[in-house]
PDB file of C-alpha atoms in Angstrom:
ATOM      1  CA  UNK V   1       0.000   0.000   0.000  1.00  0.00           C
ATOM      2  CA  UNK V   2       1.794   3.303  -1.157  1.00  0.00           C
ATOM      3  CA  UNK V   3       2.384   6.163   0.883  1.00  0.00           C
ATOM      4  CA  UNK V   4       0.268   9.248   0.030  1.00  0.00           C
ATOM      5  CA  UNK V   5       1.594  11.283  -2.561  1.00  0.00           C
ATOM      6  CA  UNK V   6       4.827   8.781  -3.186  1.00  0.00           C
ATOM      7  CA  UNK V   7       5.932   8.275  -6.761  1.00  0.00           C
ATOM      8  CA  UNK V   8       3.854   4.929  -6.405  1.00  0.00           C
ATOM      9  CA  UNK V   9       0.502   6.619  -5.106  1.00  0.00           C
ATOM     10  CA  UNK V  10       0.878   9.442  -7.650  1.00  0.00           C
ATOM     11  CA  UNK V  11       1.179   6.541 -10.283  1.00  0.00           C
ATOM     12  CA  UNK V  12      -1.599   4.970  -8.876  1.00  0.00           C
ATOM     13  CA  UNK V  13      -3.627   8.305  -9.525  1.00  0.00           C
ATOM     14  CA  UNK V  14      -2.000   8.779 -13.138  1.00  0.00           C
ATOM     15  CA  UNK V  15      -3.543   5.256 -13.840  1.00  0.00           C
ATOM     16  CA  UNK V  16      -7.141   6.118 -12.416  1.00  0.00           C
ATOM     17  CA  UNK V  17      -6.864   9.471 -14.236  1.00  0.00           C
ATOM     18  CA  UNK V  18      -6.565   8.376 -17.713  1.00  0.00           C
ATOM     19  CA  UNK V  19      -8.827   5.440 -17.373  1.00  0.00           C
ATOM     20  CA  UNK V  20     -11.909   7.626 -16.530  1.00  0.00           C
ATOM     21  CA  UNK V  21     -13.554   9.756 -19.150  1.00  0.00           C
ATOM     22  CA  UNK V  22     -15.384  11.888 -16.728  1.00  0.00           C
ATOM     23  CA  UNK V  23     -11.776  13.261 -16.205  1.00  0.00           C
ATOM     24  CA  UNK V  24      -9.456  12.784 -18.558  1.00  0.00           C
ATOM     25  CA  UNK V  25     -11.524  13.363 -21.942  1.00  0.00           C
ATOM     26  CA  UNK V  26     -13.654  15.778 -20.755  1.00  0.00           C
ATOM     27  CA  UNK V  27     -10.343  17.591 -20.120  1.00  0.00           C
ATOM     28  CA  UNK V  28      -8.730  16.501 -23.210  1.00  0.00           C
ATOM     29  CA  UNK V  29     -11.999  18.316 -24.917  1.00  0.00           C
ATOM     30  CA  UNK V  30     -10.888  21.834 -23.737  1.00  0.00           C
ATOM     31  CA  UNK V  31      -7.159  20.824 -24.341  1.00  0.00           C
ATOM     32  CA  UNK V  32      -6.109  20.919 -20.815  1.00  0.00           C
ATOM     33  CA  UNK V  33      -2.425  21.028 -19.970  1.00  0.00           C
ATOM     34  CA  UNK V  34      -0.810  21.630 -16.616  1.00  0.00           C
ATOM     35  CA  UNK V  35       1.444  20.335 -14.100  1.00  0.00           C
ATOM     36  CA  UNK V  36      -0.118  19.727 -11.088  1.00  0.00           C
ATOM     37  CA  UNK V  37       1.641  19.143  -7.797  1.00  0.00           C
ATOM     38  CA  UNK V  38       0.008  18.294  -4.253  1.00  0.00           C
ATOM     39  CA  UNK V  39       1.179  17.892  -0.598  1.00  0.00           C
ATOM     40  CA  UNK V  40       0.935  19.545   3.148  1.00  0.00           C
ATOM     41  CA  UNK V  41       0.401  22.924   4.062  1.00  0.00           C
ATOM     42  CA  UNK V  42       3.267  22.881   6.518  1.00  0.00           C
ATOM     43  CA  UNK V  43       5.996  21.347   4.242  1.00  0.00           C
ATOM     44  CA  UNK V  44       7.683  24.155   1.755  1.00  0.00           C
ATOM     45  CA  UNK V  45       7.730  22.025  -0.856  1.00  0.00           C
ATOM     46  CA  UNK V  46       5.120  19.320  -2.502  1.00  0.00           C
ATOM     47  CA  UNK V  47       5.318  16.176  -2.340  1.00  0.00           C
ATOM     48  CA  UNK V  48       4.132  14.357  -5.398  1.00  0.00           C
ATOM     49  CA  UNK V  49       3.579  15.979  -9.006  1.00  0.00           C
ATOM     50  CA  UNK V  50       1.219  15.174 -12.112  1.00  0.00           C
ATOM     51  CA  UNK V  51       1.589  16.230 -15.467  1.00  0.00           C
ATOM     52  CA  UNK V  52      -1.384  17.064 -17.493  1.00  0.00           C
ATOM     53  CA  UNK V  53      -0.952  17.393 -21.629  1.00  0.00           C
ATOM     54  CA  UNK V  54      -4.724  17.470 -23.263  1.00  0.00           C
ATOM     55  CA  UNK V  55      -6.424  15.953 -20.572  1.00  0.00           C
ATOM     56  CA  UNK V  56      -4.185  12.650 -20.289  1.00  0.00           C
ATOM     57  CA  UNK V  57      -1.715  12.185 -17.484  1.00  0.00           C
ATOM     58  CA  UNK V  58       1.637  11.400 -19.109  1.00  0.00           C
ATOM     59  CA  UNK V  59       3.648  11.544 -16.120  1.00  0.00           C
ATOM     60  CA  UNK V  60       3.588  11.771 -12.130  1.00  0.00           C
ATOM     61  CA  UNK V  61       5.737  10.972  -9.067  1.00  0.00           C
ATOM     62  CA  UNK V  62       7.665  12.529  -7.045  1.00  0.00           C
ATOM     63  CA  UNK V  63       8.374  16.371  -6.709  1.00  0.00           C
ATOM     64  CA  UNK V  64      11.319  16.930  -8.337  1.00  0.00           C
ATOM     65  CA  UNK V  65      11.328  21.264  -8.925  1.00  0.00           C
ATOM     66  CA  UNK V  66       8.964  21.143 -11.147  1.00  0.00           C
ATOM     67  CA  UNK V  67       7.257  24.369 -11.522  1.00  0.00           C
ATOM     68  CA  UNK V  68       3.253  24.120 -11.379  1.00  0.00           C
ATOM     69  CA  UNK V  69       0.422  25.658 -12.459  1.00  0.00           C
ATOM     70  CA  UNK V  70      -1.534  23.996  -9.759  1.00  0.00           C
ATOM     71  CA  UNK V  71      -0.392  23.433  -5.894  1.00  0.00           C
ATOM     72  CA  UNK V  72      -2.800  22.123  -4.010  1.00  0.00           C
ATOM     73  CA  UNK V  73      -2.184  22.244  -0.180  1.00  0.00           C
ATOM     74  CA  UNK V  74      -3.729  20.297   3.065  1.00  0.00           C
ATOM     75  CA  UNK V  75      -3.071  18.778   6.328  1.00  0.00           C
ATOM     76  CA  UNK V  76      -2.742  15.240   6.084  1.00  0.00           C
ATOM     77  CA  UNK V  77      -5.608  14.227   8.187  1.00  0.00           C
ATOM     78  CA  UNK V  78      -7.799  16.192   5.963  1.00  0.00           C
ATOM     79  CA  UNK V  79      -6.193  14.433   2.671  1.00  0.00           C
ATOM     80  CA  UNK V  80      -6.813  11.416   4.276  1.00  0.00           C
ATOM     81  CA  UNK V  81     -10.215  11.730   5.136  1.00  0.00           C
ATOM     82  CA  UNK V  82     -11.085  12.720   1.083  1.00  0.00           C
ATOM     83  CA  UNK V  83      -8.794   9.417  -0.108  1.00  0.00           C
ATOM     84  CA  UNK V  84     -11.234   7.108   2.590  1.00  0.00           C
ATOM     85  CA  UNK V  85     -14.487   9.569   1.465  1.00  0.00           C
ATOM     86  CA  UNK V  86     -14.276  11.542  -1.138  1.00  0.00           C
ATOM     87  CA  UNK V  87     -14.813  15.169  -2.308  1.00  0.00           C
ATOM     88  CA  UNK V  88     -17.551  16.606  -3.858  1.00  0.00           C
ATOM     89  CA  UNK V  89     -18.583  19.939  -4.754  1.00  0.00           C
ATOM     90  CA  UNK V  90     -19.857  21.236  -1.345  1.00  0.00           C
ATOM     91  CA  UNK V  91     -17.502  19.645   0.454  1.00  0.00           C
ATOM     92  CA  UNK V  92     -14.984  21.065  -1.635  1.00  0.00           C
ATOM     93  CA  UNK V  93     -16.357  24.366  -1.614  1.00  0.00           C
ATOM     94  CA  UNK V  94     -16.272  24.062   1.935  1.00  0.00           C
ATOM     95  CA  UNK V  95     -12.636  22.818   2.272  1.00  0.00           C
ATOM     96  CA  UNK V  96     -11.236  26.217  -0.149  1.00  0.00           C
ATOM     97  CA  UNK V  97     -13.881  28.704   2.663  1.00  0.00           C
ATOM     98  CA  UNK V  98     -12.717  27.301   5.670  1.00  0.00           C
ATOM     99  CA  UNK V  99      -8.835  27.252   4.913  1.00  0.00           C
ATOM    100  CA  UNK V 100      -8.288  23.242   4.783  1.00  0.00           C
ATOM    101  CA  UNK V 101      -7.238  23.149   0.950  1.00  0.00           C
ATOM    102  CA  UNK V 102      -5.334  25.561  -0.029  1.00  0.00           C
ATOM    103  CA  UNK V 103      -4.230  26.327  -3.386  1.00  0.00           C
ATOM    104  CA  UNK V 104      -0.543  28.207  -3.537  1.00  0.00           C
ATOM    105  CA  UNK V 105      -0.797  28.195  -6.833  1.00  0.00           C
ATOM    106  CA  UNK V 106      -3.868  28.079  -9.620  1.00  0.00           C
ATOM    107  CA  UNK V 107      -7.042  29.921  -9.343  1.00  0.00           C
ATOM    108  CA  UNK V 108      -9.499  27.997  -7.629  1.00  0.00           C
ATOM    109  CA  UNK V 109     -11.905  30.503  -8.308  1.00  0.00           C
ATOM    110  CA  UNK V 110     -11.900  30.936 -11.555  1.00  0.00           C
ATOM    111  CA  UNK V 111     -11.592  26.823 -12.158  1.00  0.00           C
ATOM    112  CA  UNK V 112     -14.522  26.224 -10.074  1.00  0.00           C
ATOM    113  CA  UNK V 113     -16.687  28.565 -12.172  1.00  0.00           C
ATOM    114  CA  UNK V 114     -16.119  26.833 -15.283  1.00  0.00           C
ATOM    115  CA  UNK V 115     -18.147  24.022 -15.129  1.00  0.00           C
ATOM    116  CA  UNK V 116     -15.660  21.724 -18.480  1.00  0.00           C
ATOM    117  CA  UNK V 117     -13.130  22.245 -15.741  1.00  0.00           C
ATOM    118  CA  UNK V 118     -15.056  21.994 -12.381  1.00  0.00           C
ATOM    119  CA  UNK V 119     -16.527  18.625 -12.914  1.00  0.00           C
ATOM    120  CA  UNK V 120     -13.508  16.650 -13.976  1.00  0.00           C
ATOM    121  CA  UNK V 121     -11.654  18.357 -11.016  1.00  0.00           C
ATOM    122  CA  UNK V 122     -13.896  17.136  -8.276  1.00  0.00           C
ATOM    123  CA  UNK V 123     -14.109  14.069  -9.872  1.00  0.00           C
ATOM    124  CA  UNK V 124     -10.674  13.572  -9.752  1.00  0.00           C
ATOM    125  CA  UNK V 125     -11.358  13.626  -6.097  1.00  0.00           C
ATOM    126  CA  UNK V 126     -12.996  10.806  -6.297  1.00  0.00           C
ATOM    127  CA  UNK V 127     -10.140   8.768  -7.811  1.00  0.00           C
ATOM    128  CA  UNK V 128      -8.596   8.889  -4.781  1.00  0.00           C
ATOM    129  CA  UNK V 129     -10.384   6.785  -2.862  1.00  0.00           C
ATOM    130  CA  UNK V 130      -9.739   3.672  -5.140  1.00  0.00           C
ATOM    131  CA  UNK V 131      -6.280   3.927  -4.331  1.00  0.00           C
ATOM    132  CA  UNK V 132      -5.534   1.869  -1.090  1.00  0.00           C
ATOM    133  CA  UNK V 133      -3.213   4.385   0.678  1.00  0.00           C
ATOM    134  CA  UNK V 134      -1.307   4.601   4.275  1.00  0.00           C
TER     135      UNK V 134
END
């Protein structure tokens, strides 16, 4: 079982990503491209990274410097708790309000009102929990 956000785990994710349509073709339909990292709000630095070209995940794993257009930031009890249950778009919307996802980089607000990117991003959530993670 891969530790959250390790080269494994983001693999894991890559592999859920580009086998769900929801995600990555409604994404590849508005030609979506970015790298995307993730980790803790109280670490300087991410932890894993995913790279986005048209919608399909070509590469993730570690952070290696990798500049991104998206960092998303949480404590790890909170990641934890949206691996085991998910994420949807109140609870999300709840999350970015009360301060426990944080984005250092990307604009969540501007994302979240455009519903060909909105919907594949919270279900991307989702993929999450089929990934058995410690």
């Amino acid at each position: 079982m891969p530790e959250l956000f390790s080269a494994d785990w983001m693999n894991e994710l890559k592999d859920q990503w580009n086998n769900e349509p929801e995600v990555s073709a409604k994404l590849a339909d508005i030609a979506f491209s970015s790298i995307i990292t993730c980790g803790f709000k109280d670490e300087d630095k991410p932890r894993g990274v995913f790279v986005v070209e048209k919608g399909i995940c070509t590469s993730a794993g570690s952070y290696n410097g990798e500049k991104p257009d998206w960092d998303m930031r949480a404590d790890r009890k909170d990641w934890m708790k949206w691996v085991d249950k998910g994420l949807g778009f109140t609870g999300m919307g709840l999350a970015y309000t009360t301060g426990k996802l944080k984005f250092k980089t990307g604009d969540y607000g501007a994302m979240i009102k455009n519903p060909k990117m909105a919907g594949p991003f919270v279900k991307s959530f989702g993929l999450m929990q089929k990934i058995k993670t410690q």
